[in-house]
Structure formats: C-alpha cells, structure tokens
Amino acid sequence: MDRCVGVWHNAGANHPVETIAMRRFLPCLLMVLFTGPLAAQTVPPTLVVEVEEGKARPLGLSVWATEVRIFGYLAETTTTMTFRNPLDREMEGDLYFPLPAGATVSGYALDVDGKMVDGVAVGKHRGRQVFEEIVRQGIDPGLVEWTKGNNFKTRVFPIPARGTRTVRVSYVSEVIVSRGESAYHLPLRFTEKLDRLSVRVEVVKPLVEPQVVGGELGNFAFGRWRDSYVAEATLEDVAPSNDLVIALPRSDEQNVLVEETPEGQVYFAVRDFPHPPRSERPADPPQHVVLIWDASGSRAAADHEREIGLLAACFDAWRNRMPGRAPTILVDLVLLRHRASEPSRFELAGSDPEALLAELRKVEYDGGTQMGELSSLGGDRKPDFYLLFSDGISTFGKQSPGPFDAPLYAFSTGTSADHAFLQSLAMGAEGQYFNLAEMTDQDVVAEIGRSAWSFLSAESGGADAAVMVPAVPQPVAGRFTLVGKLAADEATVTLHYGYPGERVRQQAFTIARTGAAEGSLLERLWAQKKLADLMIAQDRNEAEITALGKQFGLVTPFTSLIVLDSLEQYLNYEIVPPKSLPEMRDEYLRRMDTVERQKKTDQQQRQAEKLEQVVQWWQERVQWWEAEYAYPEGFKYEQPEGDRRHNMLMPAPGGGAAPEGPSAEPAMRERLELLDETPSMGGAFGCPVSPMEAGVEPRDEMGDVGGEPGIVVKPWDPATPYLADLKAVADAEAFAVYMRHRAEYGASPGFYLDCADHFLDRGDRDLALQVLSNIAELHLEEPALLRVLAHRLAQLGFFDLAVVTFEEVLRLRPEEPQSYRDLALVLIRRADEAASPAPREDYARAVGLLYEVVLGQWDGRFEEIELIALVELNGMLPRARAAGVDEVAVDERLLKLLDVDVRISMSWHADNTDIDLWVTEPSGEKADYSHNRTTIGGMITRDFTGGYGPEDYLLRKAMKGMYTIQANFYGSQATRLLGAVTVQVDVFTHFGRPNQKRKSLTVRLKDADDTVTIGQIEF
C-alpha cells in the first residue's frame, strides 16, 4: 500500500454561497474534463538516453516534486525531477517536455555538487557550442533549448553510471477553460513506481475554495493559508496513474489580475470572453474545398479519429444549413509529406463524406514534412477555402509556404505543434488556426468559412498602461488575455473586437494597483505574450526575440538556458552567472571588466596570426606537391623490421588489449603526437628525394599507365533482415513490407538509408526520397542526422534539397568548419552538373564558404581542415572563372591548383569519434594515420580524432596497379551515438583537371575495430 508521509490542510467551513456554487460546478466540470478535447492523453517529461543503434530508453524517475502557484486563471508550475541511471556507463540524456500552447520554459536548474544551480539565458548557438565543448572535457553542464514547434529539450551530462541527476524546470501557462469552466491539470501518469512523489499547490486569493476533482494523492485537499488556499502531500513508493485536476470555480469572475514584482514593477492581466454577435448567420456551405492532410511520419501518433470526427461534424453542419437540398461538395485531397501529392478529387453528393473519411483512415504515415510545398492549387481550381491538418513542424526541404488564393483554416491536436507558425500561416491567408486540444468540435465548426472574429487593438487613457501585449490583431476563439505594465495607480484599458478592418464591439476594464499580489508570475506571462507577438515574424524579429529571452530568462528559438559549474567556466565562456549566485556574479563582473578592454585587440591579432599560419601550412603542402618521388619499376614495399605501426589495427580507447611492442598506444590522445610526424628513414618511407639521389628516372604524370583509370566502388550490403524481406517480394508489396519493419527499425537512420536505396534500385525515385526524408524527423534539429541526409541527397542528385539541408546544418552549427565546407561542396556539385539555376552564384558562394573555412577561428581539434578547403577551392576555381566569377577575394599566396591523379576524401557524421582512412597502394604499402607519407608520394592528411573528418589521401603521380580503399572505426568518446557511424567517401581520379571523375559511397561502421572496404582504383 502506498504510504503517505505528508501533511494535508483540511478545509474550513464553507460559506453557503460557495457550497451551492460547488454543487453546481463539480458535475459540469467532471463532464467537461473527461469527455471533451481535454481528455487527450498527456504524460510527464521523459529523460531519454541512447543505448545502442536506433534504440533509446527512458531513464527511471526516482523523485518527482512539483510546486504550483495559481493566481486567478494563471499558473506557474515548477517541477524537480531526479532520474536514476541503471547502466554501468556514464550517459548523456535528453529531457523532452512539450508545454501548453503559448507557454515557454522560464526557469531551469541542474544539480551541481549537490546544489541546484539556475540556468542563465544565452544565445542558442552559443549555449549549445559551450555545452558541447564542456562535455568533451568530461565536465557537467546542462542546457535547455527550444526545438521546432512547442517542443523543449534539456540536454544533461553526465548522468553517472548507477547514479542520479536532478533537473528543475519552470513554466507559466493559462489554466484550461472549457464551456466556461476552469481547471488546472498536472500530468501524473507514471508507468513505474517513484521512490517519492510530492506535490504542493497554492491558489492565491481565489473567490471560492478550489477543489481536487481528479488524481490519486490520498487525502490531498485544500486548506486556508493567509489569503490563499494550499494543498500538499508527499507519498513514497507510489505510481499514480491519473492526472491531478483542480477545479477553480468562479475564476472566470477574476477578469483583472494585478501583481507587483520584487523590483516594484506592477503588471496586470485582463481576461475576456468576447463572443461574436449572436445574430450573425452561419456561413453558407462550400462548393469546393481543398483538404491538405499531413501524412508525414511524425503525424502517425496524432489523434486522427478526433480530426476525422471534426470533418464529419463539418459536413453534417453544411448539410443542415440547406435543408431539403443537401449540396454536392467537391473536395480535393492533398497528402503532404516530403512533397505535396497531386490532388485526389472526391465529389460528395448530398455532402456525404464517407468516401473521403474512409480514404483518410487508410493513410499510412511516412516521410518528412516539407511545409514549403504548401501553396494554392492554381489554375481555375480556386476553392472556397483550404483545410490544413498538420502539426506545422517543417523538418525537410523548404519551410516557407507559397501564397494562398482563398482562406486557410489550420488544425492541430498535438501539444508539440508549431502553434505560432500555424497561426501566422492562417492569418496570412485570412483564415483561422484552431488548437483542437483547447476547443470543442461545435466551437470550431461554427467558425469555418466565415471571417475570423478577432481582437483588433487595446488602448488606455494616456500613459497609465504601457506596452500591452498582444499588440497585433489576432483571431479569438473563446478566451482572450491581455497583459501590460501599470504606470499609474489606476488605469482604464479598452479592448476592441471585430473583423479585419471593422470594429464591432469594445470592452473596458479598470485596473488598480491597490491590493496587488506579490510575485513575478504576470511579469513572466507578459514576456511570453511579447514573445508570441514576435514569433509571428520569427526570422525578422530575431534580434528582439534574443534580447527578450536574455532579459527575462526565457527559452526561445534564439536563446537557451545553460548551467555551468564554476566561476572559471563562466569567465572562460563570458557568460554572466545567475542572480541566485550573487557573490560569484559580483566577482565575475569585476574580473570581466579587464578582459573586455583587451578583447578587440586580441581578436585582430588572432586573425592576422591565423592567416600567416595557414600560408605556412599551404607552402608546405605545395612543396609536397612539387616534389618528385622516385622508385624503381615494379617496386614492392617491404616493411622495415621493428616498425609495425602502420599495418596494425590500433585498439579503441578503453577497449581491448593493446598490441604488443613499443609502438602500441595506450589512449587516443597520444595519437596526436604522430599527426605531423614525417618518417626519417629515407626514400623507403616516402620522403621526397631527388632523382639523382635515387639513381632512377622519375615517372611522367601518367607514365606507362595507359588509358583512363577505373574506379570500382564496392556495393554496400548491410545484410539486414528487412532488406532480405524487401528483396523477396514483388514491387506492389514492397511498401507494405517496409512499413511493417518500420515499426521495429524506424528509430535507426540506417534503416531509412538502406530502404531508400532499395526503392531506388527498383526504379521508384520518389518513394526512395520519401523514405529517405524520414531521417529528418528522427530528432528535431539534429545536425548529425541532417548531415547524413544531405550527403545522401547529393549522391542521389537531389541537389536543391541537399543545399537546403546543409543550409540548416550551417544555421545549427556555425562554429564548425565542416558546416561551411559541406554546403560549399554541394553548391559546387550542383553547378558542375548543370543542376543549378544560377551556377555563377553557386560557384561564387562556394568560394566564400571555403575561404571562411580557411580563415575562421575553429576548435583546435579541426586544425588543418584549412588545407583541405584550399585544395578544394583551388580545384574548382577554373570552373568558377569559366562561369563568370571574376573576382576572388583570396590571399594570392593561397592560390595554386594542386591537381592529383588520385584523391580520396572521407568524412563522417559523429562528433567525438575517430574514423581512419586506409589506402593500400599497388606496392603493398599502406597509407594511414601513423604512416602518412608513402614511397610513391601518397599522403594522408591530418588525423581527425574528434569527429567529422575530412581525411584525404592524395597522390599526384599514380603508380600502375590497384589501390584499395578502407575505412576503420578506431573508436569513439561520444557520450551518445545516433546509431552506427555513417561514413561518406568520395573517390576522385584526375582531381582538379578537365577529365576529373568522381564516385561516392555511404557506408556504416557500428563498432570499434570495424573495417569496411570501400572500393578500388586501377591505374
């Protein structure tokens, strides 16, 4: 039996009026809460860790503590969660928690040395960059970010092996209102028992005692405390299965709330229920409707029956509006995934929707979501209006829809939907957005097809009330809340309602400072409402959103909250400590005053030093290219006795026994000593020597090779069960087999890569693209997966989509040089293959991006990527100049074409991971990280042990024979891997020459010591 160890406050005697109100209120509220749209399943936040490829698991909760402060129709919820890690290894986890529409995270803390430390608002990119850099040091930061839609993700590291981490999250929201009744709803449905659960709810200055009408918290009940009501309980060894629901009778009478912050600023909130004129006649039934149904993979879990039920209610209402002659309605159904399908026409005689609804029930949900595919049908098919059912989250391709030639009504059922985008889209098309989680079908149906009843503006007498939000007109369905700052002891605020361009009604409210509650709940709500205004034009308002987030400590699309664990970290990353650490904050400000004065001078000096360093590196690379490498005809390599380094497989850090012998390496970091090592044993180890010293004649560029070299790339066959099943069935059955396996393997990016290749081999290019686009939906805003997707798109010739995807990677990871390089290379390929609408612009931008790699200030683990970018920049310049790129703003000392017979370039998607490129030459000599110069002149570039690559093999003058290419998974120090490591290999012959040829392949390496043969080149 669950054991309660808390104290409950027993309610005092109720006044007669309160008792009567409660008797009338409770039955109505219970019916509303559990039969209407609010009965949708909700779950508490979950901390998820990756345990193996495509497999994730939630960590168990041991302690859950929630404190709620309710003021009128507003609530601030603060939840502290302790998660336990049952695994024997340290983990990094993501805590996901979708919030109510309009809410955002306004408080975040993480345990550091046993104390809860508050997060500090920083720019989103800066926060993530700092987080990942600290994670690589093995220290414990925390970060909470806004991802697409109304989704928030907390990244926690480390979660100790067999240990715990504690996270605290706060947010402000408006309580649920349905059919005029209000209630607070706290998700408390747990599948496993908690060691301890505690809940405390304070309702400030209510008109009537609140009542608990749902939940399993023993004798949890309200008692009076000062001018509030409080209920609290603590339970042990408990797993509640029902949400806590608190009825707030007569809260609708509290139209005006006033609160004074500790700093003395007074905020107010006005809530109104501005119903449209009752005399308004319902809209006529439509004759032609376009139904856009989001059928992407992320929509599989949506409440489709609710959506289909709403459509059925619409058709019933349209039929009843014309009794005696039910109209025939044309419906064009468009399925939205990675692209918008061609419309399917339904002619619904008598407004009978059964054929349409049956088709919707058969929809299979798969693929990414490209919202940029949305637009008018065009031609003579202009409908009465468009109906869009979607979460509004664009994960693939273009994100901005085209214009609509008729009103658009958008609908969503999920709490994680991009409410701001859907509202902006609907408003721009003179329609409305309906969050079905907050509305009944009856309320929605009445609004479809007619002008939106809207809030138009707010005004006050003089400057008594300032900065009221929302400040932009918006549709109103049910309640409307305005928040502002009070600049006098009293003010009158007037709200204006009507239709776009037409005022119909106004409502005045009196706000007084007298009796204001104490707190900051309204201040946070004001900031959230201001954010909602700015989100309507998110990109244009980036600077204002960023400033707002930093001022009020909000998580926004451009700001995150980060927790650091020491003053030195705050100083190192120039992040001001939280106000809750006043002594550390004062010391930071004192010490940073000196640092700021030196910053500008240091930056200019670093830029100059960087250029000179790159010039020096480049001169050394040119010397390698100009050197002659002499060797006898028929040369066969003999490995010197006692030197076994370059032909043995090195152990992964912390795993397996080290090879015997003096060259064995105990840890990955010691390999850095070999990066610039040039063997010193003469020509036998590939040192450049003169032809006279060698006693042989140097070979010509192609020597006696004869003919063009051949590239044979080994087909990738992962030998998985799902591919075996797909190969065994006819084309007509293949998609059904894929969908069946998707249920088991759908969390793995490799599954979609393999299946997309299979459908491509079958000749179904569009289905292959649909399957491939699922990768973008596995994790929102995950650059590693987007890189995998973009590389594969480029390989398949979808250059426009690859460019858009790499643009997104650059937006998410501007601090990594690979982001610029990847985008530049796909722009070059698009221009090279005549797939670009503007090749000159593509070449010019590619030059700029590659030069950014050359001059940028990068993390030390990417050192010498500048040389690879320079090889690529110089290699494409002849084609760029031929396309009309006349001016190249590159230092003259860095301009020289280093063309080669063979170039092999390898990169991979995983951070903190070491993949090695091996090339075995015709002589039997193997080039790798520890033997990076060969007798015939082959060179392996710097060994990137911390992620991404690229690593190149270059050979100016090829020896006749076969070259074998391999990739080896040396090891990983990543705290998580999103599946197997995906490796991208590009093989060139005659690189930088008019007869350049290229072949590409994507392979996967799962475990340390995995080695894959990529292919061969024969000269």
mmCIF file of N, CA, C and O in Angstrom, residues 352-421:
data_model
loop_
_atom_site.group_PDB
_atom_site.id
_atom_site.type_symbol
_atom_site.label_atom_id
_atom_site.label_comp_id
_atom_site.label_asym_id
_atom_site.label_seq_id
_atom_site.Cartn_x
_atom_site.Cartn_y
_atom_site.Cartn_z
ATOM 1 N N ASP A 352 -22.218 13.875 -48.346
ATOM 2 C CA ASP A 352 -21.906 12.639 -47.638
ATOM 3 C C ASP A 352 -20.396 12.405 -47.701
ATOM 4 O O ASP A 352 -19.846 12.113 -48.769
ATOM 5 N N PRO A 353 -19.688 12.497 -46.564
ATOM 6 C CA PRO A 353 -18.221 12.446 -46.600
ATOM 7 C C PRO A 353 -17.629 11.048 -46.438
ATOM 8 O O PRO A 353 -16.411 10.929 -46.309
ATOM 9 N N GLU A 354 -18.434 9.996 -46.412
ATOM 10 C CA GLU A 354 -17.930 8.681 -46.046
ATOM 11 C C GLU A 354 -16.777 8.220 -46.926
ATOM 12 O O GLU A 354 -15.810 7.626 -46.445
ATOM 13 N N ALA A 355 -16.852 8.456 -48.230
ATOM 14 C CA ALA A 355 -15.769 8.015 -49.118
ATOM 15 C C ALA A 355 -14.468 8.729 -48.777
ATOM 16 O O ALA A 355 -13.390 8.123 -48.743
ATOM 17 N N LEU A 356 -14.562 10.020 -48.488
ATOM 18 C CA LEU A 356 -13.378 10.803 -48.119
ATOM 19 C C LEU A 356 -12.821 10.327 -46.775
ATOM 20 O O LEU A 356 -11.609 10.121 -46.632
ATOM 21 N N LEU A 357 -13.700 10.146 -45.795
ATOM 22 C CA LEU A 357 -13.239 9.745 -44.469
ATOM 23 C C LEU A 357 -12.629 8.348 -44.501
ATOM 24 O O LEU A 357 -11.640 8.078 -43.788
ATOM 25 N N ALA A 358 -13.191 7.464 -45.317
ATOM 26 C CA ALA A 358 -12.616 6.123 -45.452
ATOM 27 C C ALA A 358 -11.213 6.195 -46.041
ATOM 28 O O ALA A 358 -10.307 5.451 -45.624
ATOM 29 N N GLU A 359 -11.007 7.100 -46.996
ATOM 30 C CA GLU A 359 -9.677 7.268 -47.591
ATOM 31 C C GLU A 359 -8.686 7.792 -46.555
ATOM 32 O O GLU A 359 -7.534 7.351 -46.504
ATOM 33 N N LEU A 360 -9.119 8.706 -45.701
ATOM 34 C CA LEU A 360 -8.240 9.240 -44.666
ATOM 35 C C LEU A 360 -7.845 8.166 -43.657
ATOM 36 O O LEU A 360 -6.725 8.155 -43.147
ATOM 37 N N ARG A 361 -8.780 7.266 -43.362
ATOM 38 C CA ARG A 361 -8.464 6.202 -42.397
ATOM 39 C C ARG A 361 -7.451 5.210 -42.960
ATOM 40 O O ARG A 361 -6.818 4.477 -42.202
ATOM 41 N N LYS A 362 -7.262 5.186 -44.272
ATOM 42 C CA LYS A 362 -6.299 4.271 -44.895
ATOM 43 C C LYS A 362 -4.914 4.885 -45.057
ATOM 44 O O LYS A 362 -3.978 4.209 -45.489
ATOM 45 N N VAL A 363 -4.774 6.162 -44.740
ATOM 46 C CA VAL A 363 -3.494 6.848 -44.957
ATOM 47 C C VAL A 363 -2.411 6.196 -44.100
ATOM 48 O O VAL A 363 -2.613 5.912 -42.917
ATOM 49 N N GLU A 364 -1.238 5.959 -44.716
ATOM 50 C CA GLU A 364 -0.076 5.456 -43.993
ATOM 51 C C GLU A 364 0.904 6.611 -43.812
ATOM 52 O O GLU A 364 1.241 7.308 -44.770
ATOM 53 N N TYR A 365 1.373 6.775 -42.597
ATOM 54 C CA TYR A 365 2.150 7.952 -42.242
ATOM 55 C C TYR A 365 3.640 7.651 -42.355
ATOM 56 O O TYR A 365 4.168 6.805 -41.643
ATOM 57 N N ASP A 366 4.282 8.372 -43.264
ATOM 58 C CA ASP A 366 5.685 8.117 -43.552
ATOM 59 C C ASP A 366 6.276 9.328 -44.250
ATOM 60 O O ASP A 366 5.590 10.056 -44.973
ATOM 61 N N GLY A 367 7.584 9.565 -44.043
ATOM 62 C CA GLY A 367 8.280 10.645 -44.737
ATOM 63 C C GLY A 367 8.429 11.889 -43.894
ATOM 64 O O GLY A 367 7.801 12.049 -42.847
ATOM 65 N N GLY A 368 9.288 12.787 -44.361
ATOM 66 C CA GLY A 368 9.462 14.076 -43.717
ATOM 67 C C GLY A 368 8.339 15.024 -44.076
ATOM 68 O O GLY A 368 7.424 14.694 -44.837
ATOM 69 N N THR A 369 8.414 16.236 -43.529
ATOM 70 C CA THR A 369 7.382 17.251 -43.768
ATOM 71 C C THR A 369 8.020 18.470 -44.406
ATOM 72 O O THR A 369 8.861 19.122 -43.783
ATOM 73 N N GLN A 370 7.608 18.781 -45.622
ATOM 74 C CA GLN A 370 8.127 19.966 -46.312
ATOM 75 C C GLN A 370 7.002 20.984 -46.432
ATOM 76 O O GLN A 370 6.226 20.969 -47.384
ATOM 77 N N MET A 371 6.922 21.873 -45.437
ATOM 78 C CA MET A 371 5.846 22.863 -45.430
ATOM 79 C C MET A 371 5.957 23.831 -46.600
ATOM 80 O O MET A 371 4.965 24.440 -47.002
ATOM 81 N N GLY A 372 7.151 23.968 -47.153
ATOM 82 C CA GLY A 372 7.326 24.840 -48.312
ATOM 83 C C GLY A 372 6.599 24.354 -49.547
ATOM 84 O O GLY A 372 6.494 25.089 -50.537
ATOM 85 N N GLU A 373 6.090 23.122 -49.519
ATOM 86 C CA GLU A 373 5.312 22.587 -50.641
ATOM 87 C C GLU A 373 3.878 23.099 -50.639
ATOM 88 O O GLU A 373 3.156 22.908 -51.615
ATOM 89 N N LEU A 374 3.461 23.731 -49.552
ATOM 90 C CA LEU A 374 2.086 24.219 -49.472
ATOM 91 C C LEU A 374 1.914 25.470 -50.331
ATOM 92 O O LEU A 374 2.726 26.385 -50.278
ATOM 93 N N SER A 375 0.839 25.496 -51.097
ATOM 94 C CA SER A 375 0.515 26.683 -51.888
ATOM 95 C C SER A 375 -0.856 26.469 -52.522
ATOM 96 O O SER A 375 -1.463 25.401 -52.391
ATOM 97 N N SER A 376 -1.325 27.478 -53.218
ATOM 98 C CA SER A 376 -2.597 27.362 -53.928
ATOM 99 C C SER A 376 -2.500 26.301 -55.011
ATOM 100 O O SER A 376 -1.423 26.035 -55.560
ATOM 101 N N LEU A 377 -3.644 25.706 -55.329
ATOM 102 C CA LEU A 377 -3.655 24.711 -56.408
ATOM 103 C C LEU A 377 -3.355 25.345 -57.752
ATOM 104 O O LEU A 377 -2.754 24.736 -58.622
ATOM 105 N N GLY A 378 -3.777 26.575 -57.923
ATOM 106 C CA GLY A 378 -3.508 27.265 -59.185
ATOM 107 C C GLY A 378 -4.545 26.957 -60.243
ATOM 108 O O GLY A 378 -5.451 26.136 -60.070
ATOM 109 N N GLY A 379 -4.433 27.628 -61.371
ATOM 110 C CA GLY A 379 -5.362 27.409 -62.481
ATOM 111 C C GLY A 379 -6.753 27.874 -62.126
ATOM 112 O O GLY A 379 -6.954 28.875 -61.439
ATOM 113 N N ASP A 380 -7.749 27.122 -62.617
ATOM 114 C CA ASP A 380 -9.144 27.502 -62.383
ATOM 115 C C ASP A 380 -9.738 26.739 -61.207
ATOM 116 O O ASP A 380 -10.955 26.636 -61.067
ATOM 117 N N ARG A 381 -8.879 26.204 -60.336
ATOM 118 C CA ARG A 381 -9.363 25.345 -59.265
ATOM 119 C C ARG A 381 -9.445 26.087 -57.928
ATOM 120 O O ARG A 381 -9.317 25.473 -56.879
ATOM 121 N N LYS A 382 -9.677 27.366 -57.957
ATOM 122 C CA LYS A 382 -9.731 28.138 -56.722
ATOM 123 C C LYS A 382 -10.893 27.640 -55.864
ATOM 124 O O LYS A 382 -12.047 27.656 -56.274
ATOM 125 N N PRO A 383 -10.599 27.213 -54.619
ATOM 126 C CA PRO A 383 -11.659 26.686 -53.756
ATOM 127 C C PRO A 383 -12.309 27.796 -52.930
ATOM 128 O O PRO A 383 -11.865 28.951 -52.937
ATOM 129 N N ASP A 384 -13.334 27.423 -52.194
ATOM 130 C CA ASP A 384 -13.910 28.363 -51.225
ATOM 131 C C ASP A 384 -12.937 28.585 -50.069
ATOM 132 O O ASP A 384 -12.823 29.690 -49.555
ATOM 133 N N PHE A 385 -12.268 27.510 -49.662
ATOM 134 C CA PHE A 385 -11.231 27.628 -48.637
ATOM 135 C C PHE A 385 -10.408 26.346 -48.590
ATOM 136 O O PHE A 385 -10.763 25.321 -49.179
ATOM 137 N N TYR A 386 -9.294 26.433 -47.859
ATOM 138 C CA TYR A 386 -8.389 25.300 -47.637
ATOM 139 C C TYR A 386 -8.510 24.860 -46.179
ATOM 140 O O TYR A 386 -8.634 25.700 -45.282
ATOM 141 N N LEU A 387 -8.449 23.553 -45.955
ATOM 142 C CA LEU A 387 -8.397 22.985 -44.605
ATOM 143 C C LEU A 387 -7.061 22.258 -44.470
ATOM 144 O O LEU A 387 -6.767 21.343 -45.242
ATOM 145 N N LEU A 388 -6.260 22.651 -43.484
ATOM 146 C CA LEU A 388 -4.942 22.051 -43.268
ATOM 147 C C LEU A 388 -4.910 21.358 -41.909
ATOM 148 O O LEU A 388 -5.109 22.010 -40.873
ATOM 149 N N PHE A 389 -4.660 20.043 -41.911
ATOM 150 C CA PHE A 389 -4.485 19.288 -40.671
ATOM 151 C C PHE A 389 -3.012 18.914 -40.561
ATOM 152 O O PHE A 389 -2.501 18.090 -41.331
ATOM 153 N N SER A 390 -2.312 19.511 -39.599
ATOM 154 C CA SER A 390 -0.867 19.333 -39.508
ATOM 155 C C SER A 390 -0.385 19.808 -38.150
ATOM 156 O O SER A 390 -1.066 20.587 -37.468
ATOM 157 N N ASP A 391 0.814 19.335 -37.756
ATOM 158 C CA ASP A 391 1.454 19.906 -36.565
ATOM 159 C C ASP A 391 2.265 21.153 -36.914
ATOM 160 O O ASP A 391 2.812 21.813 -36.030
ATOM 161 N N GLY A 392 2.376 21.460 -38.210
ATOM 162 C CA GLY A 392 3.051 22.687 -38.622
ATOM 163 C C GLY A 392 4.559 22.662 -38.518
ATOM 164 O O GLY A 392 5.210 23.682 -38.751
ATOM 165 N N ILE A 393 5.138 21.505 -38.185
ATOM 166 C CA ILE A 393 6.586 21.422 -38.000
ATOM 167 C C ILE A 393 7.222 20.949 -39.299
ATOM 168 O O ILE A 393 7.044 19.806 -39.712
ATOM 169 N N SER A 394 7.964 21.831 -39.953
ATOM 170 C CA SER A 394 8.641 21.506 -41.199
ATOM 171 C C SER A 394 10.014 20.921 -40.877
ATOM 172 O O SER A 394 10.833 21.566 -40.232
ATOM 173 N N THR A 395 10.247 19.699 -41.317
ATOM 174 C CA THR A 395 11.505 19.025 -40.995
ATOM 175 C C THR A 395 12.396 18.814 -42.203
ATOM 176 O O THR A 395 13.555 18.411 -42.049
ATOM 177 N N PHE A 396 11.882 19.080 -43.402
ATOM 178 C CA PHE A 396 12.595 18.669 -44.614
ATOM 179 C C PHE A 396 12.393 19.710 -45.705
ATOM 180 O O PHE A 396 11.281 20.203 -45.905
ATOM 181 N N GLY A 397 13.481 20.064 -46.380
ATOM 182 C CA GLY A 397 13.358 20.943 -47.539
ATOM 183 C C GLY A 397 12.944 22.356 -47.177
ATOM 184 O O GLY A 397 13.238 22.878 -46.098
ATOM 185 N N LYS A 398 12.221 22.984 -48.088
ATOM 186 C CA LYS A 398 11.804 24.375 -47.903
ATOM 187 C C LYS A 398 10.768 24.476 -46.780
ATOM 188 O O LYS A 398 9.898 23.627 -46.649
ATOM 189 N N GLN A 399 10.853 25.571 -46.016
ATOM 190 C CA GLN A 399 9.967 25.716 -44.865
ATOM 191 C C GLN A 399 8.900 26.775 -45.044
ATOM 192 O O GLN A 399 7.931 26.807 -44.285
ATOM 193 N N SER A 400 9.037 27.646 -46.043
ATOM 194 C CA SER A 400 8.100 28.755 -46.200
ATOM 195 C C SER A 400 7.087 28.452 -47.304
ATOM 196 O O SER A 400 7.462 28.309 -48.467
ATOM 197 N N PRO A 401 5.791 28.336 -46.960
ATOM 198 C CA PRO A 401 4.764 28.048 -47.971
ATOM 199 C C PRO A 401 4.567 29.218 -48.920
ATOM 200 O O PRO A 401 4.942 30.363 -48.633
ATOM 201 N N GLY A 402 3.962 28.916 -50.054
ATOM 202 C CA GLY A 402 3.611 29.959 -51.008
ATOM 203 C C GLY A 402 2.301 30.628 -50.623
ATOM 204 O O GLY A 402 1.677 30.274 -49.619
ATOM 205 N N PRO A 403 1.848 31.602 -51.401
ATOM 206 C CA PRO A 403 0.592 32.307 -51.085
ATOM 207 C C PRO A 403 -0.627 31.432 -51.385
ATOM 208 O O PRO A 403 -0.563 30.509 -52.192
ATOM 209 N N PHE A 404 -1.721 31.748 -50.717
ATOM 210 C CA PHE A 404 -2.986 31.034 -50.938
ATOM 211 C C PHE A 404 -4.003 31.987 -51.556
ATOM 212 O O PHE A 404 -4.069 33.160 -51.200
ATOM 213 N N ASP A 405 -4.818 31.437 -52.460
ATOM 214 C CA ASP A 405 -5.801 32.251 -53.167
ATOM 215 C C ASP A 405 -7.180 32.198 -52.513
ATOM 216 O O ASP A 405 -8.171 32.680 -53.078
ATOM 217 N N ALA A 406 -7.273 31.593 -51.339
ATOM 218 C CA ALA A 406 -8.533 31.511 -50.599
ATOM 219 C C ALA A 406 -8.182 31.360 -49.120
ATOM 220 O O ALA A 406 -7.048 31.014 -48.775
ATOM 221 N N PRO A 407 -9.133 31.620 -48.225
ATOM 222 C CA PRO A 407 -8.836 31.484 -46.789
ATOM 223 C C PRO A 407 -8.362 30.077 -46.432
ATOM 224 O O PRO A 407 -8.802 29.079 -47.015
ATOM 225 N N LEU A 408 -7.452 30.014 -45.462
ATOM 226 C CA LEU A 408 -6.935 28.734 -44.990
ATOM 227 C C LEU A 408 -7.260 28.587 -43.512
ATOM 228 O O LEU A 408 -6.991 29.494 -42.717
ATOM 229 N N TYR A 409 -7.821 27.421 -43.160
ATOM 230 C CA TYR A 409 -8.120 27.090 -41.775
ATOM 231 C C TYR A 409 -7.216 25.935 -41.370
ATOM 232 O O TYR A 409 -7.209 24.885 -42.022
ATOM 233 N N ALA A 410 -6.435 26.143 -40.327
ATOM 234 C CA ALA A 410 -5.449 25.143 -39.892
ATOM 235 C C ALA A 410 -5.888 24.529 -38.582
ATOM 236 O O ALA A 410 -6.476 25.203 -37.723
ATOM 237 N N PHE A 411 -5.571 23.227 -38.403
ATOM 238 C CA PHE A 411 -5.989 22.477 -37.227
ATOM 239 C C PHE A 411 -4.829 21.618 -36.732
ATOM 240 O O PHE A 411 -4.104 21.027 -37.529
ATOM 241 N N SER A 412 -4.684 21.534 -35.402
ATOM 242 C CA SER A 412 -3.720 20.595 -34.826
ATOM 243 C C SER A 412 -4.308 20.013 -33.550
ATOM 244 O O SER A 412 -5.137 20.651 -32.890
ATOM 245 N N THR A 413 -3.868 18.793 -33.223
ATOM 246 C CA THR A 413 -4.326 18.138 -31.995
ATOM 247 C C THR A 413 -3.197 17.958 -30.988
ATOM 248 O O THR A 413 -3.459 17.677 -29.827
ATOM 249 N N GLY A 414 -1.955 18.086 -31.403
ATOM 250 C CA GLY A 414 -0.831 17.768 -30.531
ATOM 251 C C GLY A 414 -0.332 18.965 -29.750
ATOM 252 O O GLY A 414 -0.340 20.106 -30.235
ATOM 253 N N THR A 415 0.151 18.705 -28.524
ATOM 254 C CA THR A 415 0.722 19.784 -27.713
ATOM 255 C C THR A 415 2.060 20.247 -28.258
ATOM 256 O O THR A 415 2.515 21.346 -27.946
ATOM 257 N N SER A 416 2.703 19.424 -29.092
ATOM 258 C CA SER A 416 4.021 19.787 -29.602
ATOM 259 C C SER A 416 3.959 20.511 -30.937
ATOM 260 O O SER A 416 4.978 20.735 -31.572
ATOM 261 N N ALA A 417 2.769 20.881 -31.391
ATOM 262 C CA ALA A 417 2.625 21.547 -32.683
ATOM 263 C C ALA A 417 3.305 22.913 -32.673
ATOM 264 O O ALA A 417 3.523 23.518 -31.620
ATOM 265 N N ASP A 418 3.630 23.398 -33.874
ATOM 266 C CA ASP A 418 4.181 24.747 -34.015
ATOM 267 C C ASP A 418 3.003 25.713 -34.117
ATOM 268 O O ASP A 418 2.583 26.117 -35.199
ATOM 269 N N HIS A 419 2.462 26.076 -32.957
ATOM 270 C CA HIS A 419 1.260 26.904 -32.920
ATOM 271 C C HIS A 419 1.490 28.261 -33.559
ATOM 272 O O HIS A 419 0.617 28.777 -34.267
ATOM 273 N N ALA A 420 2.650 28.858 -33.330
ATOM 274 C CA ALA A 420 2.926 30.191 -33.883
ATOM 275 C C ALA A 420 2.943 30.147 -35.400
ATOM 276 O O ALA A 420 2.400 31.036 -36.063
ATOM 277 N N PHE A 421 3.570 29.104 -35.975
ATOM 278 C CA PHE A 421 3.616 29.005 -37.434
ATOM 279 C C PHE A 421 2.220 28.817 -38.011
ATOM 280 O O PHE A 421 1.842 29.474 -38.993
#
